[in-house]
C-alpha cells in the first residue's frame, strides 16, 4: 500500500501538518523542499484527513482518505 508523498520543487525548509476531519492535529513533520517526503500514516485510524504543507510564506492543503 502506498503512503502519501509530497514533492516540492522549491528549496528550503518545509513544515507538514496532518489534521483529522475535526481539525485536530494528528501528525507533524519537517523536511527539505525539493526532496520527496514520505509520511507513515499506518498509525492513523480510517477516515478523512487534511495534509497542510508550508514552505516559506506559501502553503497548500491536500485532502486524503485513509482506508
Coordinates of C-alpha atoms in Angstrom, one line a residue:
X1 CA 0.0 0.0 0.0
X2 CA 1.4 3.4 -0.9
X3 CA 1.8 6.2 1.5
X4 CA 1.1 9.9 0.8
X5 CA 4.1 11.7 -0.6
X6 CA 4.8 15.3 -1.3
X7 CA 7.3 16.6 -3.8
X8 CA 8.0 20.4 -3.9
X9 CA 10.4 21.8 -6.4
X10 CA 11.4 24.8 -4.3
X11 CA 14.3 24.8 -1.9
X12 CA 14.3 25.5 1.8
X13 CA 12.7 24.0 4.9
X14 CA 9.1 22.8 4.9
X15 CA 6.6 22.0 7.6
X16 CA 3.9 19.3 7.2
X17 CA 0.9 19.1 9.4
X18 CA -1.9 16.4 9.2
X19 CA -5.3 17.1 10.8
X20 CA -8.3 14.9 11.1
X21 CA -11.8 15.8 10.0
X22 CA -12.5 17.7 13.3
X23 CA -9.4 19.8 12.8
X24 CA -7.2 18.1 15.5
X25 CA -3.6 17.9 14.6
X26 CA -2.6 14.2 14.5
X27 CA 0.9 14.5 12.9
X28 CA 3.7 17.0 12.3
X29 CA 6.8 16.6 10.2
X30 CA 9.6 18.7 8.9
X31 CA 11.8 18.3 5.9
X32 CA 13.5 20.0 3.0
X33 CA 11.6 21.1 -0.1
X34 CA 12.9 19.7 -3.4
X35 CA 13.1 16.2 -1.9
X36 CA 10.4 13.7 -1.7
X37 CA 8.8 13.5 1.7
X38 CA 7.2 10.2 2.9
X39 CA 4.6 10.2 5.7
X40 CA 3.9 7.0 7.5
X41 CA 0.1 7.1 8.1
X42 CA -0.2 3.5 9.2
X43 CA -0.9 4.6 12.8
X44 CA -3.9 6.8 11.8
X45 CA -7.4 5.5 12.0
X46 CA -9.5 5.2 8.9
X47 CA -11.0 8.5 7.9
X48 CA -10.6 11.8 6.0
X49 CA -7.5 13.9 6.7
X50 CA -6.1 17.2 5.6
X51 CA -2.4 17.5 4.8
X52 CA -1.0 21.0 5.1
X53 CA 2.4 21.8 3.6
X54 CA 4.1 25.1 4.3
X55 CA 7.2 26.4 2.6
X56 CA 8.3 29.9 3.5
X57 CA 5.1 32.0 3.0
X58 CA 3.3 29.5 0.8
X59 CA 1.0 26.7 1.9
X60 CA -1.0 24.0 0.3
X61 CA -3.8 21.7 1.6
X62 CA -4.3 18.2 0.3
X63 CA -7.3 16.1 1.4
X64 CA -6.8 12.3 1.6
X65 CA -8.7 9.3 2.9
X66 CA -7.1 6.6 4.9
X67 CA -8.9 3.3 4.5

